[in-house]
CSV table of C-alpha atoms in Angstrom, one decimal:
chain,number,residue,atom,x,y,z
A,1,MET,CA,-21.3,-41.3,-15.6
A,2,LEU,CA,-23.0,-44.7,-16.0
A,3,THR,CA,-21.7,-47.5,-13.9
A,4,GLN,CA,-22.9,-51.1,-14.1
A,5,ASP,CA,-24.6,-52.5,-11.0
A,6,LYS,CA,-23.0,-55.8,-10.2
A,7,LYS,CA,-26.2,-57.1,-8.7
A,8,GLN,CA,-28.4,-59.0,-11.2
A,9,LEU,CA,-31.2,-56.8,-12.5
A,10,ASN,CA,-34.8,-58.1,-12.1
A,11,TRP,CA,-36.2,-57.6,-15.6
A,12,LYS,CA,-39.7,-59.0,-14.9
A,13,PRO,CA,-41.3,-55.7,-13.5
A,14,ILE,CA,-39.4,-53.7,-16.1
A,15,ILE,CA,-40.7,-55.8,-19.0
A,16,LYS,CA,-44.3,-55.6,-17.6
A,17,ALA,CA,-44.0,-51.8,-17.5
A,18,PHE,CA,-42.9,-51.8,-21.1
A,19,GLU,CA,-45.7,-54.0,-22.1
A,20,ALA,CA,-48.2,-51.8,-20.3
A,21,VAL,CA,-47.0,-48.9,-22.6
A,22,LEU,CA,-46.5,-50.8,-25.9
A,23,GLY,CA,-48.5,-54.0,-25.6
A,24,LYS,CA,-46.8,-57.5,-25.7
A,25,ASN,CA,-46.1,-57.2,-29.5
A,26,GLY,CA,-44.1,-54.0,-28.8
A,27,VAL,CA,-41.6,-55.8,-26.6
A,28,VAL,CA,-39.0,-58.2,-27.9
A,29,GLN,CA,-37.3,-60.4,-25.3
A,30,ARG,CA,-36.8,-63.9,-26.7
A,31,ARG,CA,-33.1,-64.7,-27.0
A,32,GLU,CA,-33.3,-65.9,-30.6
A,33,GLU,CA,-35.2,-62.7,-31.7
A,34,LEU,CA,-32.7,-60.4,-30.0
A,35,ILE,CA,-30.0,-61.7,-32.4
A,36,THR,CA,-31.4,-59.4,-35.1
A,37,TYR,CA,-30.5,-56.4,-33.0
A,38,GLU,CA,-27.0,-57.3,-31.7
A,39,CYS,CA,-25.2,-55.0,-34.2
A,40,ASP,CA,-25.7,-52.3,-36.8
A,41,GLY,CA,-24.1,-52.1,-40.2
A,42,LEU,CA,-20.7,-52.5,-38.5
A,43,THR,CA,-21.2,-56.3,-38.1
A,44,ILE,CA,-17.8,-57.1,-36.7
A,45,TYR,CA,-18.8,-55.7,-33.3
A,46,ARG,CA,-21.8,-57.5,-31.6
A,47,GLN,CA,-23.6,-57.3,-28.3
A,48,ARG,CA,-27.1,-58.6,-27.7
A,49,PRO,CA,-29.5,-56.1,-25.8
A,50,ALA,CA,-31.5,-57.3,-22.9
A,51,VAL,CA,-34.8,-56.1,-24.3
A,52,VAL,CA,-35.9,-54.4,-27.5
A,53,VAL,CA,-39.0,-52.1,-27.5
A,54,LEU,CA,-40.9,-50.9,-30.6
A,55,PRO,CA,-42.7,-47.6,-29.9
A,56,ARG,CA,-45.0,-45.9,-32.5
A,57,THR,CA,-45.5,-42.4,-31.0
A,58,THR,CA,-43.6,-39.7,-29.2
A,59,GLU,CA,-45.5,-40.3,-26.0
A,60,GLN,CA,-44.6,-44.0,-26.0
A,61,VAL,CA,-40.9,-43.2,-26.5
A,62,ALA,CA,-41.2,-40.8,-23.5
A,63,GLN,CA,-42.8,-43.4,-21.3
A,64,VAL,CA,-40.2,-46.0,-22.2
A,65,VAL,CA,-37.4,-43.6,-21.5
A,66,LYS,CA,-38.9,-42.7,-18.1
A,67,ILE,CA,-39.0,-46.4,-17.2
A,68,CYS,CA,-35.3,-46.7,-18.2
A,69,ASN,CA,-34.5,-43.6,-16.1
A,70,GLN,CA,-36.4,-45.0,-13.1
A,71,TYR,CA,-34.4,-48.2,-13.1
A,72,SER,CA,-31.2,-46.6,-14.3
A,73,ILE,CA,-31.0,-48.8,-17.4
A,74,PRO,CA,-28.9,-47.7,-20.3
A,75,PHE,CA,-30.9,-47.3,-23.6
A,76,ILE,CA,-29.8,-47.0,-27.2
A,77,ALA,CA,-31.9,-45.6,-30.1
A,78,ARG,CA,-31.9,-47.6,-33.3
A,79,GLY,CA,-33.5,-46.9,-36.7
A,80,SER,CA,-32.9,-49.1,-39.7
A,81,GLY,CA,-29.5,-50.4,-38.3
A,82,THR,CA,-27.5,-49.2,-41.4
A,83,GLY,CA,-24.9,-47.2,-39.4
A,84,LEU,CA,-21.3,-48.0,-40.0
A,85,SER,CA,-19.6,-46.9,-36.8
A,86,GLY,CA,-21.3,-49.0,-34.1
A,87,GLY,CA,-23.5,-46.1,-33.1
A,88,ALA,CA,-26.5,-48.3,-32.5
A,89,LEU,CA,-24.5,-51.1,-30.8
A,90,PRO,CA,-26.1,-52.2,-27.6
A,91,VAL,CA,-24.2,-52.4,-24.3
A,92,ILE,CA,-24.6,-55.0,-21.6
A,93,ASP,CA,-28.0,-55.1,-20.0
A,94,SER,CA,-29.4,-52.4,-22.2
A,95,VAL,CA,-32.7,-51.5,-23.8
A,96,LEU,CA,-32.8,-51.0,-27.5
A,97,ILE,CA,-35.4,-48.4,-28.5
A,98,VAL,CA,-36.1,-49.2,-32.2
A,99,THR,CA,-38.0,-46.5,-34.1
A,100,SER,CA,-38.6,-48.5,-37.3
A,101,LEU,CA,-42.4,-48.5,-36.7
A,102,MET,CA,-42.5,-44.7,-36.4
A,103,ARG,CA,-42.7,-44.3,-40.2
A,104,GLN,CA,-45.4,-41.7,-40.8
A,105,ILE,CA,-44.9,-38.6,-43.0
A,106,LEU,CA,-46.9,-36.3,-40.7
A,107,SER,CA,-47.3,-33.3,-43.0
A,108,ILE,CA,-46.1,-31.8,-46.2
A,109,ASP,CA,-46.1,-28.0,-46.8
A,110,LEU,CA,-45.0,-27.4,-50.3
A,111,GLU,CA,-45.6,-23.7,-50.2
A,112,ASN,CA,-43.1,-23.3,-47.4
A,113,GLN,CA,-40.9,-26.1,-48.6
A,114,ARG,CA,-40.9,-28.3,-45.5
A,115,ALA,CA,-42.1,-31.7,-44.3
A,116,ILE,CA,-42.5,-33.2,-40.9
A,117,VAL,CA,-41.7,-36.9,-40.5
A,118,GLN,CA,-41.2,-39.5,-37.8
A,119,PRO,CA,-37.7,-41.0,-37.4
A,120,GLY,CA,-38.5,-44.3,-38.9
A,121,VAL,CA,-39.3,-42.8,-42.3
A,122,ILE,CA,-36.8,-44.1,-44.9
A,123,ASN,CA,-34.7,-41.3,-46.5
A,124,SER,CA,-35.8,-41.9,-50.1
A,125,TRP,CA,-39.5,-41.9,-49.1
A,126,VAL,CA,-39.3,-38.1,-48.5
A,127,THR,CA,-38.3,-37.4,-52.1
A,128,GLN,CA,-40.9,-39.9,-53.4
A,129,ALA,CA,-43.6,-38.2,-51.4
A,130,VAL,CA,-42.9,-34.7,-53.0
A,131,SER,CA,-41.3,-35.5,-56.3
A,132,GLY,CA,-44.6,-35.4,-58.2
A,133,ALA,CA,-44.9,-31.8,-57.2
A,134,GLY,CA,-41.4,-31.0,-58.4
A,135,PHE,CA,-39.5,-31.1,-55.0
A,136,TYR,CA,-36.9,-33.4,-53.4
A,137,TYR,CA,-35.0,-34.0,-50.2
A,138,ALA,CA,-31.3,-33.3,-50.9
A,139,PRO,CA,-29.3,-35.5,-48.4
A,140,ASP,CA,-28.8,-38.9,-50.2
A,141,PRO,CA,-26.5,-41.4,-48.4
A,142,SER,CA,-25.7,-44.5,-50.5
A,143,SER,CA,-28.0,-46.4,-48.3
A,144,GLN,CA,-30.9,-44.0,-48.8
A,145,ILE,CA,-33.3,-46.7,-49.9
A,146,ILE,CA,-33.0,-48.4,-46.5
A,147,CYS,CA,-31.6,-45.9,-44.0
A,148,SER,CA,-34.0,-43.9,-41.8
A,149,ILE,CA,-34.2,-40.2,-41.2
A,150,GLY,CA,-33.8,-40.7,-37.4
A,151,GLY,CA,-30.4,-42.4,-38.1
A,152,ASN,CA,-29.5,-39.6,-40.5
A,153,ILE,CA,-30.2,-37.1,-37.7
A,154,ALA,CA,-28.1,-39.0,-35.2
A,155,GLU,CA,-25.0,-39.3,-37.5
A,156,ASN,CA,-25.5,-36.1,-39.5
A,157,SER,CA,-25.4,-38.2,-42.7
A,158,GLY,CA,-24.2,-36.8,-46.0
A,159,GLY,CA,-24.2,-38.4,-49.4
A,160,VAL,CA,-23.4,-37.8,-53.0
A,161,HIS,CA,-25.0,-34.3,-53.1
A,162,CYS,CA,-23.5,-32.9,-49.9
A,163,LEU,CA,-20.8,-31.1,-51.8
A,164,LYS,CA,-23.3,-28.5,-53.1
A,165,TYR,CA,-26.3,-28.9,-50.7
A,166,GLY,CA,-24.7,-29.8,-47.4
A,167,VAL,CA,-25.3,-32.6,-45.0
A,168,THR,CA,-28.3,-33.5,-42.9
A,169,THR,CA,-27.9,-30.6,-40.4
A,170,ASN,CA,-28.3,-28.1,-43.3
A,171,HIS,CA,-31.8,-29.5,-44.0
A,172,VAL,CA,-33.3,-29.8,-40.5
A,173,LEU,CA,-35.5,-26.9,-39.3
A,174,GLY,CA,-36.8,-28.3,-36.1
A,175,LEU,CA,-37.0,-31.4,-33.9
A,176,LYS,CA,-39.3,-32.8,-31.3
A,177,ILE,CA,-37.1,-34.9,-29.0
A,178,VAL,CA,-37.4,-37.0,-25.9
A,179,THR,CA,-34.7,-36.2,-23.4
A,180,PRO,CA,-32.8,-38.9,-21.5
A,181,SER,CA,-35.1,-38.2,-18.5
A,182,GLY,CA,-38.2,-38.7,-20.6
A,183,GLU,CA,-39.3,-35.1,-21.1
A,184,ILE,CA,-40.7,-34.0,-24.5
A,185,ILE,CA,-39.2,-30.8,-25.8
A,186,ASP,CA,-39.1,-28.9,-29.1
A,187,LEU,CA,-35.9,-27.6,-30.7
A,188,GLY,CA,-35.8,-25.2,-33.6
A,189,GLY,CA,-39.1,-24.6,-35.4
A,190,GLN,CA,-40.8,-24.1,-38.8
A,191,ILE,CA,-38.5,-21.3,-40.1
A,192,PRO,CA,-34.8,-21.3,-41.0
A,193,GLU,CA,-33.6,-18.9,-38.3
A,194,MET,CA,-34.7,-19.1,-34.6
A,195,PRO,CA,-33.5,-16.9,-31.8
A,196,GLY,CA,-31.4,-18.3,-28.9
A,197,TYR,CA,-28.9,-21.1,-28.9
A,198,ASP,CA,-28.8,-23.4,-31.9
A,199,LEU,CA,-29.9,-26.5,-30.0
A,200,THR,CA,-31.0,-28.2,-33.2
A,201,GLY,CA,-27.5,-27.9,-34.5
A,202,ILE,CA,-26.1,-29.4,-31.3
A,203,PHE,CA,-28.6,-32.3,-31.4
A,204,VAL,CA,-28.0,-33.3,-35.1
A,205,GLY,CA,-24.9,-35.5,-35.1
A,206,SER,CA,-25.0,-36.2,-31.4
A,207,GLU,CA,-25.3,-39.9,-32.1
A,208,GLY,CA,-28.2,-40.5,-29.7
A,209,THR,CA,-26.3,-39.3,-26.6
A,210,LEU,CA,-28.6,-36.3,-26.0
A,211,GLY,CA,-31.9,-37.9,-26.5
A,212,ILE,CA,-34.2,-39.4,-29.2
A,213,ALA,CA,-35.7,-37.4,-32.1
A,214,THR,CA,-39.4,-38.4,-32.6
A,215,GLU,CA,-40.5,-35.7,-35.1
A,216,ILE,CA,-38.3,-34.0,-37.6
A,217,THR,CA,-39.1,-30.9,-39.7
A,218,LEU,CA,-37.1,-31.1,-42.9
A,219,ARG,CA,-36.4,-28.6,-45.6
A,220,ILE,CA,-37.3,-29.8,-49.1
A,221,LEU,CA,-36.0,-28.2,-52.2
A,222,LYS,CA,-37.4,-27.4,-55.7
A,223,SER,CA,-36.1,-29.8,-58.3
A,224,PRO,CA,-33.6,-28.1,-60.6
A,225,GLU,CA,-34.5,-27.2,-64.2
A,226,SER,CA,-31.7,-29.2,-65.7
A,227,ILE,CA,-29.3,-32.0,-64.5
A,228,CYS,CA,-26.3,-33.5,-66.3
A,229,VAL,CA,-24.0,-36.3,-65.2
A,230,LEU,CA,-20.5,-36.5,-66.7
A,231,LEU,CA,-18.2,-39.6,-66.5
A,232,ALA,CA,-14.5,-39.0,-67.0
A,233,ASP,CA,-11.9,-41.7,-66.9
A,234,PHE,CA,-8.2,-41.3,-66.2
A,235,THR,CA,-4.9,-43.2,-66.3
A,236,SER,CA,-3.7,-41.9,-63.0
A,237,ILE,CA,-5.2,-41.1,-59.6
A,238,GLU,CA,-3.1,-37.9,-59.5
A,239,ALA,CA,-4.8,-36.6,-62.7
A,240,ALA,CA,-8.3,-37.4,-61.3
A,241,GLY,CA,-7.4,-35.6,-58.0
A,242,ALA,CA,-6.1,-32.6,-59.8
A,243,THR,CA,-9.3,-32.4,-61.9
A,244,VAL,CA,-11.4,-32.3,-58.7
A,245,SER,CA,-9.4,-29.3,-57.4
A,246,ASP,CA,-9.4,-27.5,-60.7
A,247,ILE,CA,-13.2,-27.8,-61.1
A,248,ILE,CA,-13.7,-26.2,-57.6
A,249,SER,CA,-11.0,-23.6,-58.3
A,250,ALA,CA,-12.8,-22.6,-61.4
A,251,GLY,CA,-15.8,-21.5,-59.3
A,252,ILE,CA,-18.0,-24.5,-60.3
A,253,ILE,CA,-19.7,-26.3,-57.4
A,254,PRO,CA,-21.2,-29.6,-58.8
A,255,GLY,CA,-24.1,-31.2,-57.1
A,256,GLY,CA,-21.9,-34.2,-56.5
A,257,MET,CA,-18.4,-35.3,-57.5
A,258,GLU,CA,-17.4,-38.9,-56.8
A,259,MET,CA,-14.2,-40.9,-57.5
A,260,MET,CA,-13.7,-44.6,-57.9
A,261,ASP,CA,-10.3,-46.4,-58.3
A,262,ASN,CA,-9.6,-49.4,-60.6
A,263,PHE,CA,-10.3,-51.9,-58.0
A,264,GLY,CA,-13.7,-50.3,-57.2
A,265,ILE,CA,-14.5,-50.0,-60.8
A,266,ASN,CA,-14.1,-53.7,-61.5
A,267,ALA,CA,-15.8,-54.7,-58.3
A,268,VAL,CA,-18.9,-52.7,-59.4
A,269,GLU,CA,-18.9,-54.0,-63.0
A,270,ASP,CA,-18.6,-57.6,-61.8
A,271,VAL,CA,-21.7,-57.3,-59.7
A,272,VAL,CA,-23.9,-54.5,-61.2
A,273,ALA,CA,-22.7,-54.7,-64.8
A,274,THR,CA,-23.5,-51.2,-65.8
A,275,ASN,CA,-21.1,-51.4,-68.8
A,276,CYS,CA,-20.5,-47.7,-68.2
A,277,TYR,CA,-17.3,-47.8,-66.3
A,278,PRO,CA,-14.1,-48.6,-68.3
A,279,ARG,CA,-12.4,-51.5,-66.6
A,280,ASP,CA,-8.9,-50.4,-67.6
A,281,ALA,CA,-9.2,-46.9,-66.1
A,282,THR,CA,-7.0,-46.2,-63.1
A,283,ALA,CA,-9.8,-43.9,-61.8
A,284,ILE,CA,-13.1,-42.4,-62.9
A,285,LEU,CA,-14.9,-39.3,-61.8
A,286,LEU,CA,-18.7,-39.0,-61.7
A,287,ILE,CA,-19.7,-35.3,-61.8
A,288,GLU,CA,-23.3,-34.1,-61.5
A,289,ILE,CA,-24.2,-30.5,-62.3
A,290,ASP,CA,-27.6,-29.0,-61.9
A,291,GLY,CA,-29.4,-25.7,-62.1
A,292,LEU,CA,-30.8,-23.5,-64.9
A,293,GLU,CA,-30.4,-25.1,-68.3
A,294,VAL,CA,-28.1,-22.3,-69.6
A,295,GLU,CA,-25.9,-22.7,-66.5
A,296,VAL,CA,-25.7,-26.5,-66.8
A,297,VAL,CA,-24.7,-26.2,-70.5
A,298,GLY,CA,-22.0,-23.7,-69.8
A,299,ASN,CA,-20.6,-25.7,-66.8
A,300,LYS,CA,-20.7,-29.0,-68.8
A,301,GLN,CA,-18.4,-27.4,-71.4
A,302,ARG,CA,-16.0,-26.0,-68.8
A,303,ILE,CA,-15.8,-29.2,-66.9
A,304,THR,CA,-15.1,-31.2,-70.0
A,305,GLU,CA,-12.3,-28.9,-70.9
A,306,ILE,CA,-10.8,-29.2,-67.4
A,307,CYS,CA,-11.0,-33.0,-67.5
A,308,GLN,CA,-9.3,-33.1,-70.9
A,309,LYS,CA,-6.6,-30.7,-69.8
A,310,ASN,CA,-5.8,-33.1,-67.0
A,311,GLY,CA,-5.5,-36.0,-69.3
A,312,ALA,CA,-9.0,-37.6,-69.2
A,313,ARG,CA,-9.2,-40.3,-72.0
A,314,ASN,CA,-12.9,-39.9,-72.4
A,315,VAL,CA,-15.7,-37.6,-71.1
A,316,THR,CA,-19.2,-38.8,-71.6
A,317,SER,CA,-22.4,-37.1,-70.4
A,318,ALA,CA,-26.1,-37.9,-69.8
A,319,THR,CA,-29.1,-35.6,-69.3
A,320,ASP,CA,-32.0,-38.1,-69.5
A,321,PRO,CA,-33.1,-39.6,-66.2
A,322,GLU,CA,-32.6,-43.2,-67.3
A,323,THR,CA,-29.0,-42.9,-68.4
A,324,ARG,CA,-28.2,-40.6,-65.4
A,325,LEU,CA,-29.5,-43.3,-63.0
A,326,LYS,CA,-27.5,-46.0,-64.8
A,327,LEU,CA,-24.3,-43.9,-64.4
A,328,TRP,CA,-25.0,-43.5,-60.7
A,329,LYS,CA,-26.1,-47.1,-60.1
A,330,GLY,CA,-22.6,-48.5,-59.8
A,331,ARG,CA,-21.5,-45.9,-57.3
A,332,LYS,CA,-24.5,-46.4,-55.1
A,333,ALA,CA,-23.9,-50.2,-55.2
A,334,ALA,CA,-20.2,-50.0,-54.4
A,335,PHE,CA,-20.3,-51.2,-50.8
A,336,ALA,CA,-22.5,-54.1,-51.8
A,337,ALA,CA,-20.1,-55.0,-54.6
A,338,ALA,CA,-17.2,-55.1,-52.2
A,339,GLY,CA,-19.1,-57.7,-50.2
A,340,ASN,CA,-18.9,-59.9,-53.3
A,341,LEU,CA,-15.1,-59.8,-53.3
A,342,SER,CA,-14.4,-60.8,-49.8
A,343,PRO,CA,-16.1,-62.4,-46.8
A,344,ASP,CA,-15.7,-59.2,-44.8
A,345,TYR,CA,-14.7,-55.6,-45.4
A,346,TYR,CA,-13.9,-52.7,-43.0
A,347,VAL,CA,-14.8,-49.2,-44.3
A,348,GLN,CA,-13.3,-46.0,-43.0
A,349,ASP,CA,-14.7,-42.5,-43.2
A,350,GLY,CA,-11.9,-40.0,-43.0
A,351,VAL,CA,-11.9,-36.5,-44.6
A,352,ILE,CA,-9.0,-34.7,-46.1
A,353,PRO,CA,-8.4,-31.5,-48.0
A,354,ARG,CA,-9.0,-32.0,-51.7
A,355,THR,CA,-5.4,-31.0,-52.6
A,356,GLN,CA,-4.2,-34.0,-50.5
A,357,LEU,CA,-6.1,-36.6,-52.4
A,358,PRO,CA,-3.1,-37.9,-54.5
A,359,TYR,CA,-0.8,-38.1,-51.5
A,360,VAL,CA,-3.3,-39.8,-49.2
A,361,LEU,CA,-4.4,-42.3,-51.8
A,362,HIS,CA,-0.8,-43.2,-52.4
A,363,GLU,CA,-0.2,-43.7,-48.7
A,364,ILE,CA,-3.2,-45.9,-48.4
A,365,GLU,CA,-1.8,-48.0,-51.2
A,366,ILE,CA,1.5,-48.3,-49.3
A,367,LEU,CA,-0.4,-49.4,-46.2
A,368,SER,CA,-2.3,-51.9,-48.3
A,369,GLN,CA,1.0,-53.5,-49.5
A,370,GLN,CA,2.5,-53.4,-46.0
A,371,TYR,CA,-0.5,-55.2,-44.3
A,372,GLY,CA,-1.3,-57.4,-47.3
A,373,TYR,CA,-5.0,-56.4,-47.5
A,374,ARG,CA,-6.6,-55.2,-50.7
A,375,VAL,CA,-8.3,-51.7,-50.6
A,376,ALA,CA,-11.0,-50.4,-52.9
A,377,ASN,CA,-11.4,-46.6,-52.9
A,378,VAL,CA,-14.9,-45.2,-53.6
A,379,PHE,CA,-15.5,-41.8,-52.2
A,380,HIS,CA,-17.0,-38.3,-52.2
A,381,ALA,CA,-14.0,-36.6,-54.0
A,382,GLY,CA,-15.6,-33.1,-54.0
A,383,ASP,CA,-15.4,-32.7,-50.3
A,384,GLY,CA,-12.5,-35.1,-49.7
A,385,ASN,CA,-14.6,-37.7,-47.7
A,386,LEU,CA,-12.8,-41.0,-48.2
A,387,HIS,CA,-14.3,-44.4,-47.9
A,388,PRO,CA,-11.5,-46.9,-48.3
A,389,LEU,CA,-12.9,-50.5,-48.1
A,390,ILE,CA,-10.3,-52.9,-46.6
A,391,LEU,CA,-11.1,-56.5,-47.6
A,392,PHE,CA,-10.4,-59.3,-45.1
A,393,ASP,CA,-11.7,-62.5,-43.6
A,394,ASN,CA,-12.9,-62.2,-40.1
A,395,SER,CA,-12.8,-66.0,-39.6
A,396,VAL,CA,-9.0,-65.9,-39.8
A,397,PRO,CA,-7.6,-65.3,-36.3
A,398,GLY,CA,-5.9,-62.0,-36.0
A,399,GLU,CA,-7.1,-60.4,-39.3
A,400,LEU,CA,-9.6,-58.2,-37.6
A,401,GLU,CA,-7.0,-56.7,-35.3
A,402,GLN,CA,-4.6,-56.1,-38.1
A,403,VAL,CA,-7.3,-54.4,-40.2
A,404,GLU,CA,-8.4,-52.2,-37.3
A,405,GLU,CA,-4.8,-51.2,-36.9
A,406,MET,CA,-4.5,-50.4,-40.6
A,407,GLY,CA,-7.8,-48.4,-40.5
A,408,GLY,CA,-6.5,-46.5,-37.5
A,409,LYS,CA,-3.4,-45.5,-39.4
A,410,ILE,CA,-5.6,-44.2,-42.3
A,411,LEU,CA,-7.6,-42.1,-39.8
A,412,LYS,CA,-4.4,-40.7,-38.3
A,413,LEU,CA,-3.1,-39.9,-41.7
A,414,CYS,CA,-6.3,-37.9,-42.5
A,415,VAL,CA,-5.8,-35.8,-39.3
A,416,GLN,CA,-2.1,-35.3,-40.1
A,417,VAL,CA,-2.9,-33.7,-43.5
A,418,GLY,CA,-5.5,-31.4,-41.9
A,419,GLY,CA,-8.6,-33.6,-42.1
A,420,SER,CA,-11.0,-35.4,-39.8
A,421,ILE,CA,-11.7,-39.0,-38.6
A,422,SER,CA,-15.3,-38.9,-39.8
A,423,GLY,CA,-17.3,-37.2,-42.5
A,424,GLU,CA,-20.7,-38.8,-42.2
A,425,HIS,CA,-20.5,-42.2,-40.5
A,426,GLY,CA,-20.1,-40.8,-37.0
A,427,ILE,CA,-17.7,-41.9,-34.2
A,428,GLY,CA,-19.9,-44.4,-32.4
A,429,ALA,CA,-18.0,-47.3,-30.7
A,430,GLU,CA,-15.5,-47.8,-33.5
A,431,LYS,CA,-13.6,-44.5,-33.6
A,432,LYS,CA,-14.0,-43.1,-30.1
A,433,CYS,CA,-10.4,-43.9,-29.1
A,434,TYR,CA,-9.2,-41.7,-32.0
A,435,MET,CA,-10.9,-38.6,-30.8
A,436,PRO,CA,-7.7,-37.4,-29.0
A,437,GLU,CA,-6.0,-37.3,-32.4
A,438,MET,CA,-8.2,-34.4,-33.3
A,439,PHE,CA,-9.2,-32.8,-30.0
A,440,SER,CA,-7.3,-31.7,-26.9
A,441,GLN,CA,-8.4,-32.9,-23.4
A,442,VAL,CA,-10.0,-29.5,-22.8
A,443,ASP,CA,-12.0,-29.9,-26.1
A,444,LEU,CA,-13.2,-33.3,-25.1
A,445,GLU,CA,-14.2,-32.2,-21.6
A,446,THR,CA,-16.1,-29.3,-23.1
A,447,MET,CA,-18.1,-31.7,-25.2
A,448,GLN,CA,-18.8,-33.8,-22.2
A,449,TRP,CA,-20.3,-30.9,-20.4
A,450,VAL,CA,-22.8,-30.5,-23.2
A,451,ARG,CA,-23.6,-34.2,-23.0
A,452,GLN,CA,-24.0,-34.2,-19.2
A,453,VAL,CA,-26.5,-31.3,-19.3
A,454,PHE,CA,-28.8,-33.3,-21.5
A,455,ASN,CA,-27.8,-36.8,-20.2
A,456,PRO,CA,-26.6,-36.4,-16.6
A,457,LYS,CA,-27.0,-40.1,-15.7
A,458,GLY,CA,-25.2,-41.2,-18.8
A,459,LEU,CA,-28.0,-43.6,-19.8
A,460,ALA,CA,-28.5,-42.4,-23.4
A,461,ASN,CA,-26.2,-44.4,-25.7
A,462,PRO,CA,-23.3,-44.8,-23.2
A,463,GLU,CA,-19.8,-45.8,-24.2
A,464,LYS,CA,-20.0,-44.0,-27.6
A,465,ILE,CA,-18.1,-41.0,-29.1
A,466,PHE,CA,-15.8,-40.3,-26.2
A,467,PRO,CA,-12.7,-42.4,-25.4
A,468,THR,CA,-12.9,-44.5,-22.2
A,469,PRO,CA,-10.1,-45.2,-21.5
A,470,ARG,CA,-8.7,-42.0,-22.8
A,471,THR,CA,-6.3,-43.5,-25.5
A,472,CYS,CA,-6.3,-46.3,-28.0
A,473,GLY,CA,-3.3,-47.8,-26.3
A,474,GLU,CA,-5.1,-48.0,-23.0
A,475,ALA,CA,-8.3,-49.3,-24.6
A,476,ALA,CA,-6.4,-52.2,-26.3
A,477,ASN,CA,-5.5,-53.5,-22.9
A,478,ALA,CA,-8.8,-52.8,-21.1
A,479,SER,CA,-11.2,-55.7,-20.7
A,480,ALA,CA,-14.2,-53.3,-20.9
A,481,PHE,CA,-13.2,-52.5,-24.5
A,482,LYS,CA,-13.3,-56.2,-25.4
A,483,GLN,CA,-17.1,-56.1,-25.7
A,484,PHE,CA,-16.7,-54.2,-28.9
A,485,LYS,CA,-14.4,-57.0,-30.3
A,486,GLY,CA,-17.3,-59.5,-30.9
A,487,VAL,CA,-17.1,-61.1,-27.5
A,488,GLU,CA,-20.4,-62.6,-26.5
A,489,ARG,CA,-21.5,-61.5,-23.0
A,490,PHE,CA,-24.7,-63.6,-22.7
């Protein structure tokens, strides 16, 4: 495992080696410029890297990693920096390898429904590149207009349409990666099924701890013949939750099924002003169905009946692209809208069985009242992936610690009802101390064996995913953990 050398590291020869590979413009070292890279989307935890490098090719990434390996310097890969679990958070005296300049779509093969891209390519660019030919890329995180494919690979990102089409790992055929020792290897391939171990599946979602993906072969899908979005509003969370379960039980798998509570509805309408979401509704469901036109027409009727049976006040629908986009606009802007309500917010990412939605949302409301922090619930109802947004003010001493404690109780609640501590945001630095809530010590040690095979020196994204110390209680009293509490170490 990685240990910090107490002797001051001489960065001059290291920076010269980086510049020999990338040129001076490819190395960022000025203190004021490094501030840009001191955190990812989880802004409450900050740590400035020692150096930032900006490679453009696989070979340059490999040479940079070899230099880090030679000097035993920890390195962290970063894409667009939109992650929400501190996965791209630097550690002390680390090198941040930023892939945002690796933004080429290298090839598109429509006949075989695949595209090869570099990690800095923005998620929505893939669909834009193939939509004219009637194709699209299914994984669609809310941040899809700014998040990168490399980051999606690291966190195994989901999105609105993961209910029917799966998360990132279901759409990755192959990877070219640079290992933590600087070797270039290929995982997977150009076809869906490859013999041998599923190393592609192991790598996707490994959060940068097994290496850096530099070329990704993606599966693209044919656009459906027909798409319809339904908006149903309810006077109770329980009724909306029951509707979600009843739709799935009826054998209908929507492309996406999202829920928003009253607080979230009004936050969105205040900022985005869609004028689509009824402000007096306790909850709304956004349900998208797609497929053959005859299938969509039939499912629309059945879903409408299920919503009405569960007490929906109104069920509206849209099939034209402009209105569909308007209905989704508020949901996609929900996180930004929460930022308009409060100086800071803390978002969690737990997963629960659909049948537990009413109970867990009720328990979150109780926690909200106990701690005195407002919570907006906007989430992927179809697969039970919750995103409670806890609103607070980080400038008030003690509020961050209280909100973290409240967030931890939400995660533990998710596990207690048979769920998970993460659905798509990853574990990163934020949730690693909750891993023992889900996994036994043997489970965690087995995962570490995999990590050590790829990353024996522990240089690739250290201090992420796995608890060190082993429990949250120990971590709260450990000075090493304080670097993730916003303590400046420069």
